[in-house]
Every structure is written in structure tokens, then in C-alpha cells.
XYZ file of C-alpha atoms in Angstrom:
265
model
C -35.265 240.566 -24.711
C -31.698 239.419 -24.192
C -29.038 241.532 -25.881
C -27.519 238.579 -27.717
C -30.720 237.982 -29.679
C -30.042 241.240 -31.493
C -26.512 240.319 -32.464
C -25.873 239.398 -36.122
C -25.419 235.704 -36.719
C -21.903 234.707 -37.757
C -22.027 233.435 -41.333
C -21.078 229.809 -41.867
C -17.958 229.505 -43.995
C -17.332 226.669 -46.424
C -14.183 226.112 -48.475
C -13.348 223.767 -51.349
C -9.650 222.993 -51.820
C -8.300 221.872 -55.185
C -5.658 219.288 -55.863
C -2.211 220.210 -57.159
C 0.421 217.892 -55.720
C 2.960 219.811 -53.630
C 1.291 223.032 -54.786
C -1.619 221.983 -52.560
C 0.550 223.103 -49.644
C -0.413 226.641 -50.719
C -3.873 226.045 -49.230
C -2.184 226.407 -45.830
C -1.441 230.055 -46.676
C -5.045 230.540 -47.800
C -6.381 229.130 -44.525
C -3.999 231.298 -42.514
C -5.213 234.445 -44.276
C -8.871 233.473 -43.873
C -8.396 233.070 -40.134
C -6.832 236.531 -39.902
C -9.878 237.999 -41.643
C -12.341 236.228 -39.370
C -13.306 233.728 -42.065
C -12.180 230.457 -40.532
C -13.991 227.626 -42.349
C -16.754 225.621 -40.676
C -16.998 222.939 -43.381
C -14.374 221.726 -45.867
C -14.285 219.727 -49.068
C -11.157 218.788 -50.943
C -9.592 216.887 -53.780
C -6.207 215.146 -53.659
C -3.654 217.417 -51.934
C -6.510 219.729 -51.008
C -8.277 216.836 -49.306
C -5.134 216.020 -47.316
C -4.570 219.617 -46.189
C -8.284 219.882 -45.432
C -8.228 216.708 -43.355
C -5.339 217.867 -41.172
C -7.001 221.251 -40.713
C -10.408 219.736 -39.959
C -8.727 217.463 -37.403
C -7.500 220.518 -35.511
C -3.995 221.177 -36.846
C -3.106 224.867 -36.944
C -1.690 226.436 -40.093
C 1.691 226.797 -38.357
C 1.647 223.104 -37.449
C 0.730 222.187 -41.019
C 3.569 224.242 -42.462
C 6.051 222.580 -40.080
C 4.691 219.136 -40.931
C 5.306 219.721 -44.637
C 8.812 221.057 -44.007
C 9.757 218.125 -41.760
C 8.355 215.214 -43.770
C 9.774 213.630 -46.916
C 7.575 213.321 -50.004
C 8.229 211.588 -53.322
C 11.712 210.390 -52.340
C 13.910 208.246 -54.553
C 13.267 205.308 -52.237
C 9.549 205.547 -53.068
C 10.129 205.184 -56.814
C 8.857 201.926 -58.256
C 8.790 200.669 -61.815
C 5.173 199.810 -62.398
C 2.640 200.358 -65.160
C 0.236 201.679 -62.524
C 2.313 204.267 -60.762
C 5.794 205.741 -60.510
C 5.732 206.037 -56.721
C 4.798 203.694 -53.913
C 2.142 205.651 -51.955
C 3.044 203.964 -48.649
C 4.876 207.115 -47.501
C 1.554 208.979 -47.469
C -0.177 206.348 -45.367
C 2.745 206.385 -42.927
C 2.380 210.166 -42.558
C -1.332 209.734 -41.848
C -0.584 207.104 -39.196
C 1.960 209.404 -37.585
C -0.202 212.503 -37.288
C -3.838 211.382 -37.106
C -5.031 209.946 -33.803
C -7.338 207.446 -35.515
C -8.130 206.169 -39.004
C -11.692 207.451 -38.960
C -13.604 210.551 -40.031
C -14.947 210.700 -36.478
C -11.805 212.529 -35.360
C -12.714 215.520 -37.539
C -13.692 218.648 -35.607
C -15.746 219.930 -38.543
C -17.457 218.267 -41.529
C -15.012 217.089 -44.207
C -15.803 215.778 -47.693
C -13.111 213.990 -49.695
C -13.564 213.685 -53.465
C -12.297 210.689 -55.462
C -12.869 209.605 -59.062
C -14.327 206.104 -59.439
C -12.988 204.571 -62.656
C -15.351 201.690 -63.388
C -18.503 203.837 -63.459
C -16.779 207.094 -64.314
C -18.281 209.186 -61.541
C -17.154 211.328 -58.646
C -17.717 210.066 -55.107
C -17.488 211.909 -51.797
C -16.263 210.306 -48.585
C -17.291 211.831 -45.272
C -17.409 208.913 -42.848
C -15.682 205.628 -42.133
C -12.006 204.931 -42.866
C -10.142 208.208 -43.330
C -6.835 206.958 -44.711
C -8.373 204.975 -47.593
C -10.460 207.976 -48.622
C -7.424 210.276 -48.652
C -5.314 207.728 -50.531
C -8.063 207.317 -53.146
C -8.467 211.065 -53.559
C -4.715 211.600 -53.990
C -3.978 208.777 -56.451
C -2.758 210.955 -59.310
C -2.822 208.833 -62.501
C 0.587 207.407 -63.435
C 2.110 208.923 -60.266
C 0.315 206.566 -57.850
C -1.545 203.312 -58.554
C -5.367 203.309 -58.265
C -6.842 202.501 -54.865
C -9.239 199.556 -54.728
C -12.076 199.832 -52.203
C -14.985 197.384 -52.121
C -14.195 196.254 -55.661
C -14.121 199.802 -57.046
C -11.080 201.505 -58.564
C -10.387 205.070 -57.442
C -7.981 207.685 -58.772
C -7.332 211.351 -58.047
C -10.534 213.283 -57.426
C -9.240 216.039 -59.697
C -9.773 213.865 -62.767
C -13.523 214.484 -62.474
C -13.772 217.334 -59.968
C -10.807 219.472 -58.985
C -12.899 221.973 -57.027
C -15.549 219.956 -55.138
C -17.991 222.664 -54.090
C -21.023 220.388 -54.556
C -21.168 218.630 -51.169
C -20.859 221.895 -49.200
C -22.823 224.446 -51.271
C -25.966 224.029 -49.206
C -24.124 224.014 -45.896
C -22.610 227.486 -45.831
C -23.437 231.169 -46.184
C -20.096 232.070 -47.735
C -18.576 229.603 -50.207
C -14.868 229.935 -50.942
C -13.061 228.114 -53.743
C -9.277 227.773 -53.530
C -7.589 226.668 -56.774
C -3.792 226.435 -56.892
C -3.082 225.404 -60.491
C -3.247 228.590 -62.553
C -0.797 228.541 -65.435
C 0.936 231.082 -67.647
C 1.795 230.741 -71.351
C 4.998 228.753 -71.789
C 6.898 227.223 -74.644
C 6.718 223.423 -74.650
C 10.454 223.385 -75.386
C 11.015 224.961 -71.960
C 9.140 222.221 -70.113
C 10.554 219.061 -68.576
C 8.624 215.827 -69.107
C 7.109 216.063 -65.631
C 6.051 219.685 -66.135
C 4.616 218.881 -69.551
C 2.454 216.083 -68.087
C 1.481 218.388 -65.228
C 0.403 221.083 -67.682
C -1.550 218.679 -69.901
C -3.372 217.201 -66.891
C -4.437 220.582 -65.571
C -5.400 221.903 -68.999
C -7.709 218.911 -69.333
C -9.476 219.539 -66.024
C -9.314 223.332 -65.726
C -12.516 224.149 -67.622
C -14.677 222.408 -65.044
C -12.978 224.420 -62.313
C -13.508 227.832 -63.880
C -17.178 227.188 -64.604
C -17.640 227.000 -60.816
C -16.179 230.441 -60.148
C -19.609 232.058 -60.410
C -20.940 229.715 -57.702
C -18.331 230.901 -55.193
C -18.663 234.028 -53.111
C -14.876 234.174 -53.120
C -12.795 232.429 -55.785
C -9.068 232.315 -55.058
C -6.851 231.556 -58.034
C -3.272 232.735 -57.366
C -1.496 233.300 -60.700
C 1.251 231.269 -62.332
C 1.162 228.424 -59.820
C 2.483 225.862 -62.290
C 5.911 227.471 -61.878
C 5.981 225.515 -58.600
C 6.679 221.798 -58.744
C 4.015 219.098 -58.634
C 6.329 216.739 -56.721
C 9.106 218.724 -55.031
C 9.198 221.096 -52.055
C 11.430 223.665 -53.728
C 10.566 227.333 -53.057
C 8.027 226.281 -50.414
C 8.416 229.414 -48.276
C 8.239 231.674 -51.328
C 5.050 229.959 -52.512
C 3.388 230.234 -49.105
C 4.228 233.928 -48.788
C 3.081 234.680 -52.328
C -0.253 232.901 -51.893
C -0.812 234.457 -48.459
C -0.284 237.961 -49.877
C -2.516 237.208 -52.856
C -5.289 235.930 -50.577
C -5.102 239.009 -48.371
C -5.362 241.239 -51.449
C -8.439 239.354 -52.649
C -10.108 239.542 -49.244
C -9.390 243.275 -49.088
C -10.985 243.620 -52.533
C -14.086 241.851 -51.199
C -14.114 244.441 -48.385
C -13.266 242.050 -45.587
C -11.047 243.387 -42.841
C -8.364 241.776 -40.708
C -9.545 241.189 -37.185
C -7.669 242.613 -34.217
C -5.423 240.185 -32.362
């Protein structure tokens, strides 16, 4: 018998990435830590910002490359503001970023399975994209209500996947041995008088969808929920390095608690 037949099979890792606007950048720190603990994902699902980070990662971008991309690109600029009943910002800047960094507008360029969640308004159900046009799927998943206009595909109206499912574990549950959920919208008690209008809307939105996220914790082998994430902006890149370091350290602590060990480099 060959020696390799006696070797333990490497578990298949799946990760679901929540939405969260610019807070979704924190998933980069999560992915970096997972790699260092020998838990690099084999299959990814994501909502909104989580879908975008997941798509770049599934296409082969390293966590260092992703962090540089976020630092170098402009998001939610004043020039993107538009006065419309269906969205404050013109989402064209996102599509331009996709064109710049993805080699092709197709799920075929993914190096691992990717599932992108979007909320379909007319029938009120969640849908998962995993093939065909990549950019449309990502735009649909990231269309935060009132921030971006809905995306119309084949006569259907799509908005942010987080409206109906902000931790899309469903399409990957049966495809992995270890299921990881990464949620980057934990909040702390705050006085409403201390909140700006944007932060108040942010808080209300995530209060409305948080229950469905936390009911899924028991389905995850590892549930990552770094604390007080709503102190970071939904739309701005302020404190980006601090957020990444904080979430990286938190993830390492959680993996240590689950008795995983960093692999030698």
C-alpha cells in the first residue's frame, strides 16, 4: 500500500462572507488569518461587499493585493453622488473597478466555486449566482437600498443580498467539511443622539437583518463576529489599517480558541 493512502485527507473549507459596505474590507484580514492557520477556503459565498471581496479572492488575488486595491481605489466619491429616488450614488465606479481588475466578465475566471447572493424584489426571495456574467451578479448583490439603485436583470429587480440573507451559508453547507461564517457588522449600545444620519440608517438596516445572521451561528463550525464593527464607516475608508489589524488579531484569537495552530512558513 502506498504511504499517501494512509495520510489524513485535508478538510474542505467553505466560508460565507457578510455584507457591510466598506466594513466588508475586514474580510481580507479574516482570509489572511485563515491562510496562516492552514484554513484557506476552497469554496466561497458572499453577500454585497462580502461577495466582492470573495470574487477577487476566488479569482486568485492575494490578501496583500486586495488590501492594496482597496487603498488605491476611490469609493463613494463626491463625483458619484446623484440626486435620485433610487439611489444616492451612481454605481458605475464599482463596475469600472471590476473591469480594471478582472480579466473577464464571467464566473469562469474563478479558481474556486463562488456563490453571490442577491435579493430579488418582485418575488421577495434570495437568489444565488454562480455562473454567467460576473459583474451584473456583483452589482446586484451590492445594491444597498437607497445607496445604489436596484439592478434589473431579465426583468427582475435586485437589491443587496443582505436584505434577505446577510450570511449566505446555504449554497455551500453541503460542499465543505469546515464551514466558516464571517460577519462584520456587530454593534455596541449607542445613544441615537450620538449618531449621524448615515450611521443611524446603517444601524437600523443591520438591526433589521441581524437576527437571521445569528440564527446561523450554530450551523457554522467557526463563527467570526468581531465586536463593535459599526464604529467603522459604511461608506468611507477611514481607519482602514486599524480595522484590518483589529479583525486579524480577533480572528487569530478565535482560531486559537478552536485549537487550530499557525502553520510554519
